[in-house]
Structures are given as C-alpha cells and as structure tokens.
Amino acid sequence: MVERSGYPAFIASVDVLTPTLRKFVLVAQGGRFPAVSAGSHVVLGFGDEARRYKNAYSVVSATPDGRELSVIVRRAPQSRGGSVFLHDKAQDGTPITVLSSANLFPVVKKARRHLLLSAGVGITPFLAHARALETAGADYTLHHFCRPEEKPAFEALLASLPPARVFLHDRPPEDMGMKQRMAEENIVTHLYFCGPEGFMNWVEQTAAQIGFAAAKVHSEHFFVPEGGQPFTVVLAGSGQTIEVAGDETLLEALENAGVDAPCMCRGGACGACALEVLDGVPEHRDHVLTEQEKTEGRTILTCVSRARTDTLTLNL
C-alpha cells in the first residue's frame, strides 16, 4: 500500500536512548510539515515493499520553520511490526511520510497550575508541554516514573528543565507517595497523565478517589493494538467482504483493501475512525465510547477494536 497523501520526509538521525527507546529526527523534503504545538502527535507512514505501517507518535520537538520534528519510539514487546521496523531497519536517510497531525492533548491555558504525570514513553508529550509551560512562566510540576535502568536516559532528556519543577522516580507512584502529593494539590490544579495502561489506570482511579474534578483531569491513551481472532467485515454500501487477520487491525484491513476509512490517532483515543455497526458484536478496546455505547454495540472504533462474532457488517 502506498500513501496517497502527506508530507514526504526522511530520517535525519537516530539516537539510541536505551535498548528499547530511540529518538528519530525527521526532516521535510522540499516543504514544511503541518503546524504542531505542545501535545501534538503525528501519524507516520513508513515500511518497505513487504509491509507498510501507519503509526501515531507524540511530537517531542519541532523547529520554528516547520522543517524538522522529532519523535521517540519504544520497541513494543508485543509489536505488530511498526516499532520493530523503526528500531531494526530505520536509519539516516530512510524515507518516511508525515500523513497527518493533530493535538488531542493540549493543556488548559487558563489553568493556574498544571500537574503532569508520566511513565515510560508516556513522557513524550510532556517533553514539549514542560518546555512550553516553562517558556510561558506557568506554574507546573512534572513527575516521571521509569525503570531503574532507564533513569539516566530520562535524566538526559529532562536536563534542560529546572530541577525544582521536574522529579524523576525509578519506583512505582504508589511507592513514592504520589497519592498524597496529588491530594495536597490546590483546587485550581489541572492533572494530565500519559503512560502504560497499568499506570494510567492507577492515576485515573487515584484522582477519582481523592476528589479531582473530572473537568480538571486530562489524559492521552496510545496503546499498541493487540491482535486477536480473525474475522470478516462486510461493507453494507458496496457489499465488499474483507478478511481481518489476527495480526492486523480492522482499520489496517480496510486500508489494505483500498477503502478510504476515516482515522486520526490510530490509538483508540480520538473517535475519528468510528463507524456504525449494522450487524455483529464488536469487541471494544477504545477509550472514547461510553460504557452504554459499548454495551449497545452500534459503534466501533476501527483502529483498535475487533469483533466477538465471526462477521461484522459496517455502514460504509
């Protein structure tokens, strides 16, 4: 599959941060990337003749002229190929396409204080946010949690930020008194968090327990879609039948079949890829639909969700 649109670029440099983390600097070819801001992500198209990938990554930094941006990619233990390709095959000069960009995770500019919590590669949006907040003279604190062996790498990434604002922990948040720290925050504080699923669940539950107002809690979920049982999709509009393999997403299967399916974040976080289900039972894996919507089973987010039945019929 060849990308039909986007911003052609190439990898200018690869920085090995840890055995599982690499930073990629991308340079636009003959133009400029779409505008990005702190909290933005880009969808990258890359791969080889054997397979093409479309993955979303938070923008760590971007130059003012719009010709260069950087992302950090963790080699996922259950990778479906994208992170493995970038870690094992991508090098200086490797072509890559920026297919789109969006900011689904901005800070609330009117907020009087910002508490940023991240774990692992979840630091990526906060590298941009912390710099922007520092430049604006805003009141913020960043707590980052990581594995002990990765602490030096994150210390280097955070070295330019004031030590009074940034705290690095190599133990879980519950072991570091994070619940008490959160409880001591002022009522005006807005909470932002990003990281692995277990970390996300802990922060979300803790925030609810200590009474953080839902309107002041913000998160970004970007999980690697897991595989599952193969199933068949029927497109009601054309009658086309598409097989979804166990190691590909429903969205990928639609795209590989030449279907112009809607999408944006590719991580179950924005809802842009939602399609109506006319028949069959979806297996929901997103973070957008309400519990009632999931129970009703009339909508599916194609980027991460699958089917519980052998066949799904979509209004497409």
Short mmCIF file of C-alpha atoms in Angstrom, two decimals:
data_model
loop_
_atom_site.label_atom_id
_atom_site.label_comp_id
_atom_site.label_asym_id
_atom_site.label_seq_id
_atom_site.Cartn_x
_atom_site.Cartn_y
_atom_site.Cartn_z
CA MET A 1 0.00 0.00 0.00
CA VAL A 2 1.38 3.40 -1.00
CA GLU A 3 0.48 6.54 0.94
CA ARG A 4 -1.73 8.72 -1.24
CA SER A 5 -1.04 11.97 0.57
CA GLY A 6 1.07 13.52 3.26
CA TYR A 7 4.34 15.29 3.73
CA PRO A 8 7.38 13.39 2.38
CA ALA A 9 10.38 13.37 4.68
CA PHE A 10 13.42 11.35 5.64
CA ILE A 11 15.07 10.31 8.88
CA ALA A 12 17.98 12.65 9.52
CA SER A 13 19.31 10.98 12.65
CA VAL A 14 18.65 8.12 15.04
CA ASP A 15 19.63 8.47 18.68
CA VAL A 16 19.69 5.27 20.76
CA LEU A 17 18.47 6.35 24.21
CA THR A 18 18.13 2.88 25.74
CA PRO A 19 17.92 -0.65 24.30
CA THR A 20 14.17 -0.09 23.82
CA LEU A 21 13.94 3.66 23.19
CA ARG A 22 15.11 5.56 20.12
CA LYS A 23 14.74 9.18 19.11
CA PHE A 24 14.18 9.92 15.42
CA VAL A 25 14.70 13.34 13.87
CA LEU A 26 12.64 13.82 10.71
CA VAL A 27 13.34 16.44 8.03
CA ALA A 28 10.76 17.53 5.45
CA GLN A 29 11.64 17.12 1.79
CA GLY A 30 11.08 20.31 -0.18
CA GLY A 31 8.48 21.81 2.08
CA ARG A 32 7.24 22.13 5.64
CA PHE A 33 5.42 19.83 8.00
CA PRO A 34 1.89 20.71 9.19
CA ALA A 35 1.85 23.04 12.17
CA VAL A 36 2.21 21.35 15.56
CA SER A 37 2.05 22.54 19.16
CA ALA A 38 2.87 21.06 22.56
CA GLY A 39 0.80 17.90 22.92
CA SER A 40 0.51 17.24 19.17
CA HIS A 41 1.01 13.86 17.59
CA VAL A 42 1.77 12.90 14.00
CA VAL A 43 0.76 9.83 12.06
CA LEU A 44 3.81 8.44 10.26
CA GLY A 45 3.76 6.24 7.19
CA PHE A 46 6.79 4.00 6.69
CA GLY A 47 7.93 0.49 5.84
CA ASP A 48 9.21 -1.47 2.87
CA GLU A 49 7.88 -3.50 -0.03
CA ALA A 50 6.82 -6.27 2.33
CA ARG A 51 4.60 -4.10 4.52
CA ARG A 52 3.63 -0.51 5.15
CA TYR A 53 2.85 0.88 8.60
CA LYS A 54 0.86 3.88 9.85
CA ASN A 55 1.60 4.68 13.49
CA ALA A 56 0.92 7.73 15.67
CA TYR A 57 3.66 9.27 17.83
CA SER A 58 3.77 12.34 20.07
CA VAL A 59 5.93 15.17 18.78
CA VAL A 60 8.85 15.70 21.17
CA SER A 61 10.09 18.85 19.48
CA ALA A 62 9.77 20.81 16.26
CA THR A 63 11.78 23.63 14.73
CA PRO A 64 10.07 27.02 14.25
CA ASP A 65 10.46 26.82 10.47
CA GLY A 66 8.37 23.63 10.35
CA ARG A 67 11.03 21.65 8.50
CA GLU A 68 12.13 19.34 11.31
CA LEU A 69 10.47 17.40 14.09
CA SER A 70 11.41 14.56 16.40
CA VAL A 71 9.64 11.59 17.96
CA ILE A 72 10.67 8.93 20.47
CA VAL A 73 9.64 5.33 19.80
CA ARG A 74 9.67 2.45 22.25
CA ARG A 75 10.20 -1.01 20.82
CA ALA A 76 6.90 -2.57 21.91
CA PRO A 77 7.20 -6.07 23.43
CA GLN A 78 4.10 -7.14 21.50
CA SER A 79 4.79 -5.02 18.45
CA ARG A 80 2.81 -5.75 15.32
CA GLY A 81 5.80 -4.59 13.32
CA GLY A 82 5.94 -0.80 13.31
CA SER A 83 8.24 -0.19 16.26
CA VAL A 84 10.36 -3.20 15.31
CA PHE A 85 10.84 -1.79 11.81
CA LEU A 86 11.91 1.60 13.14
CA HIS A 87 14.31 0.05 15.64
CA ASP A 88 15.80 -2.60 13.38
CA LYS A 89 15.68 -1.11 9.88
CA ALA A 90 15.29 2.66 10.04
CA GLN A 91 18.50 4.67 9.64
CA ASP A 92 19.76 8.00 8.39
CA GLY A 93 18.11 8.65 5.04
CA THR A 94 15.19 6.23 5.44
CA PRO A 95 12.12 7.76 3.73
CA ILE A 96 9.09 8.42 5.90
CA THR A 97 5.82 10.29 5.40
CA VAL A 98 4.02 12.54 7.87
CA LEU A 99 0.45 11.67 6.96
CA SER A 100 -1.36 13.96 9.39
CA SER A 101 -1.08 15.81 12.68
CA ALA A 102 -3.48 16.74 15.47
CA ASN A 103 -3.42 17.96 19.03
CA LEU A 104 -5.76 15.90 21.20
CA PHE A 105 -3.82 16.61 24.39
CA PRO A 106 -3.37 20.37 24.91
CA VAL A 107 -3.01 21.97 28.32
CA VAL A 108 -5.78 24.21 29.59
CA LYS A 109 -4.22 27.61 29.07
CA LYS A 110 -6.44 29.32 31.63
CA ALA A 111 -5.49 26.85 34.36
CA ARG A 112 -3.50 28.38 37.21
CA ARG A 113 -1.45 25.23 37.88
CA HIS A 114 -0.56 22.06 35.95
CA LEU A 115 0.42 18.66 37.42
CA LEU A 116 1.99 16.39 34.79
CA LEU A 117 2.39 12.66 35.49
CA SER A 118 4.06 10.27 33.05
CA ALA A 119 5.60 6.82 32.91
CA GLY A 120 7.92 5.23 30.38
CA VAL A 121 7.49 6.50 26.86
CA GLY A 122 4.46 8.46 28.13
CA ILE A 123 6.96 11.26 28.77
CA THR A 124 6.93 12.22 25.09
CA PRO A 125 4.04 14.74 25.08
CA PHE A 126 5.30 16.24 28.34
CA LEU A 127 8.76 16.99 26.97
CA ALA A 128 7.04 19.52 24.71
CA HIS A 129 4.49 20.61 27.32
CA ALA A 130 7.08 21.25 30.04
CA ARG A 131 9.21 23.39 27.73
CA ALA A 132 6.17 25.38 26.62
CA LEU A 133 4.97 25.88 30.21
CA GLU A 134 8.45 26.93 31.28
CA THR A 135 8.67 29.46 28.46
CA ALA A 136 5.25 30.84 29.40
CA GLY A 137 6.23 31.16 33.06
CA ALA A 138 3.37 28.87 34.09
CA ASP A 139 3.12 27.02 37.40
CA TYR A 140 3.70 23.33 36.77
CA THR A 141 5.29 20.19 38.21
CA LEU A 142 6.28 17.07 36.29
CA HIS A 143 6.68 13.65 37.91
CA HIS A 144 8.06 10.95 35.63
CA PHE A 145 8.25 7.24 36.52
CA CYS A 146 10.61 4.85 34.79
CA ARG A 147 12.61 1.65 35.14
CA PRO A 148 15.84 2.00 37.15
CA GLU A 149 17.98 1.05 34.15
CA GLU A 150 16.35 3.79 32.05
CA LYS A 151 16.75 6.57 34.59
CA PRO A 152 19.98 8.01 33.09
CA ALA A 153 18.32 8.32 29.68
CA PHE A 154 15.37 10.24 31.09
CA GLU A 155 17.65 12.39 33.21
CA ALA A 156 19.36 13.46 30.00
CA LEU A 157 16.04 14.19 28.27
CA LEU A 158 14.88 16.33 31.20
CA ALA A 159 18.21 18.00 31.93
CA SER A 160 17.23 21.37 30.43
CA LEU A 161 14.25 21.77 32.77
CA PRO A 162 14.51 23.26 36.29
CA PRO A 163 15.10 20.54 38.92
CA ALA A 164 12.60 22.29 41.20
CA ARG A 165 9.88 21.55 38.62
CA VAL A 166 10.82 18.07 37.46
CA PHE A 167 11.05 14.89 39.54
CA LEU A 168 12.25 11.55 38.25
CA HIS A 169 11.31 8.30 40.03
CA ASP A 170 12.50 4.75 39.42
CA ARG A 171 9.81 3.22 41.61
CA PRO A 172 6.01 2.99 41.10
CA PRO A 173 3.88 6.03 42.00
CA GLU A 174 2.22 4.26 44.91
CA ASP A 175 5.67 3.66 46.45
CA MET A 176 6.61 7.33 46.09
CA GLY A 177 3.66 8.81 47.98
CA MET A 178 2.10 10.09 44.79
CA LYS A 179 -1.43 9.73 46.12
CA GLN A 180 -0.61 12.07 49.00
CA ARG A 181 1.13 14.53 46.65
CA MET A 182 -1.95 14.58 44.44
CA ALA A 183 -4.23 15.07 47.45
CA GLU A 184 -2.20 18.08 48.55
CA GLU A 185 -2.66 19.87 45.22
CA ASN A 186 -4.66 23.09 45.17
CA ILE A 187 -8.23 23.00 43.90
CA VAL A 188 -7.14 25.05 40.86
CA THR A 189 -4.71 22.35 39.65
CA HIS A 190 -5.34 20.54 36.39
CA LEU A 191 -3.99 16.98 36.15
CA TYR A 192 -2.50 15.48 32.98
CA PHE A 193 -1.17 11.92 32.61
CA CYS A 194 0.16 9.54 29.97
CA GLY A 195 1.91 6.17 30.09
CA PRO A 196 1.36 2.39 30.11
CA GLU A 197 -2.12 1.06 30.79
CA GLY A 198 -1.44 0.00 34.39
CA PHE A 199 -0.06 3.44 35.23
CA MET A 200 -2.98 5.15 33.51
CA ASN A 201 -5.49 3.09 35.47
CA TRP A 202 -3.73 3.86 38.77
CA VAL A 203 -3.67 7.62 38.17
CA GLU A 204 -7.28 7.69 36.96
CA GLN A 205 -8.55 5.73 39.96
CA THR A 206 -6.44 7.72 42.42
CA ALA A 207 -7.61 11.04 41.02
CA ALA A 208 -11.22 9.93 41.44
CA GLN A 209 -10.60 8.71 44.99
CA ILE A 210 -9.12 11.99 46.18
CA GLY A 211 -11.80 14.09 44.52
CA PHE A 212 -10.16 15.61 41.46
CA ALA A 213 -12.95 17.20 39.41
CA ALA A 214 -13.42 15.27 36.17
CA ALA A 215 -13.19 18.51 34.18
CA LYS A 216 -9.66 19.03 35.53
CA VAL A 217 -8.35 15.55 34.65
CA HIS A 218 -6.82 15.07 31.19
CA SER A 219 -5.13 12.03 29.68
CA GLU A 220 -3.84 10.64 26.42
CA HIS A 221 -4.12 6.95 25.65
CA PHE A 222 -1.90 5.49 22.96
CA PHE A 223 -1.69 1.74 23.37
CA VAL A 224 -0.38 -0.71 20.79
CA PRO A 225 -3.46 -2.51 19.43
CA GLU A 226 -3.30 -6.18 20.29
CA GLY A 227 -4.16 -8.88 17.84
CA GLY A 228 -6.96 -11.41 18.19
CA GLN A 229 -9.10 -13.88 16.33
CA PRO A 230 -9.50 -13.28 12.58
CA PHE A 231 -12.93 -12.12 11.45
CA THR A 232 -14.77 -10.91 8.36
CA VAL A 233 -16.08 -7.43 7.67
CA VAL A 234 -18.90 -6.72 5.24
CA LEU A 235 -19.31 -3.17 3.92
CA ALA A 236 -23.02 -2.52 3.59
CA GLY A 237 -22.66 0.17 0.93
CA SER A 238 -20.80 -1.92 -1.61
CA GLY A 239 -21.25 -5.45 -0.33
CA GLN A 240 -17.46 -5.82 -0.26
CA THR A 241 -16.15 -8.55 2.05
CA ILE A 242 -12.79 -8.05 3.78
CA GLU A 243 -10.88 -10.53 5.90
CA VAL A 244 -9.21 -9.11 9.02
CA ALA A 245 -6.17 -11.18 10.02
CA GLY A 246 -5.26 -11.87 13.61
CA ASP A 247 -2.17 -9.66 13.47
CA GLU A 248 -3.75 -6.61 11.81
CA THR A 249 -6.31 -4.07 12.95
CA LEU A 250 -9.69 -3.58 11.39
CA LEU A 251 -8.53 -0.16 10.18
CA GLU A 252 -5.44 -1.67 8.54
CA ALA A 253 -7.54 -4.31 6.81
CA LEU A 254 -9.86 -1.63 5.41
CA GLU A 255 -6.91 0.46 4.21
CA ASN A 256 -5.14 -2.55 2.67
CA ALA A 257 -8.32 -3.28 0.74
CA GLY A 258 -8.27 0.23 -0.71
CA VAL A 259 -11.10 1.58 1.45
CA ASP A 260 -10.81 5.26 2.34
CA ALA A 261 -11.68 4.78 6.01
CA PRO A 262 -11.69 7.72 8.46
CA CYS A 263 -8.93 7.84 11.06
CA MET A 264 -6.70 10.17 13.07
CA CYS A 265 -4.91 8.96 16.20
CA ARG A 266 -4.84 5.22 15.41
CA GLY A 267 -4.75 4.53 19.15
CA GLY A 268 -8.37 4.49 20.29
CA ALA A 269 -8.16 7.99 21.76
CA CYS A 270 -9.98 10.41 19.46
CA GLY A 271 -13.03 8.73 17.94
CA ALA A 272 -12.38 9.92 14.39
CA CYS A 273 -12.48 6.38 12.99
CA ALA A 274 -15.88 5.49 14.49
CA LEU A 275 -18.20 3.57 12.18
CA GLU A 276 -21.75 2.33 12.63
CA VAL A 277 -22.17 -1.41 13.20
CA LEU A 278 -25.23 -2.83 11.43
CA ASP A 279 -24.74 -6.46 12.37
CA GLY A 280 -22.40 -8.46 14.59
CA VAL A 281 -20.91 -7.83 18.03
CA PRO A 282 -17.84 -5.56 18.42
CA GLU A 283 -15.05 -6.22 20.91
CA HIS A 284 -14.38 -2.71 22.21
CA ARG A 285 -10.82 -1.70 23.09
CA ASP A 286 -11.05 2.08 22.84
CA HIS A 287 -11.05 4.89 25.42
CA VAL A 288 -13.71 7.03 23.75
CA LEU A 289 -17.07 5.28 23.80
CA THR A 290 -19.13 5.35 26.98
CA GLU A 291 -19.98 2.11 28.74
CA GLN A 292 -23.55 2.44 27.48
CA GLU A 293 -22.34 2.87 23.89
CA LYS A 294 -20.11 -0.17 24.24
CA THR A 295 -23.00 -2.22 25.61
CA GLU A 296 -25.27 -1.14 22.77
CA GLY A 297 -22.63 -2.26 20.25
CA ARG A 298 -23.78 0.05 17.48
CA THR A 299 -20.45 1.82 17.01
CA ILE A 300 -16.88 0.57 16.61
CA LEU A 301 -13.53 2.36 16.59
CA THR A 302 -11.74 0.56 13.80
CA CYS A 303 -8.20 1.48 14.87
CA VAL A 304 -8.12 -0.74 17.98
CA SER A 305 -11.38 -2.69 18.33
CA ARG A 306 -12.21 -6.07 16.84
CA ALA A 307 -15.17 -8.48 16.62
CA ARG A 308 -16.60 -11.03 19.02
CA THR A 309 -18.57 -12.59 16.19
CA ASP A 310 -17.22 -14.16 13.01
CA THR A 311 -18.65 -11.32 10.92
CA LEU A 312 -19.25 -7.58 11.35
CA THR A 313 -21.35 -5.53 8.94
CA LEU A 314 -20.42 -1.84 8.84
CA ASN A 315 -22.30 1.14 7.47
CA LEU A 316 -19.59 2.01 4.98
#
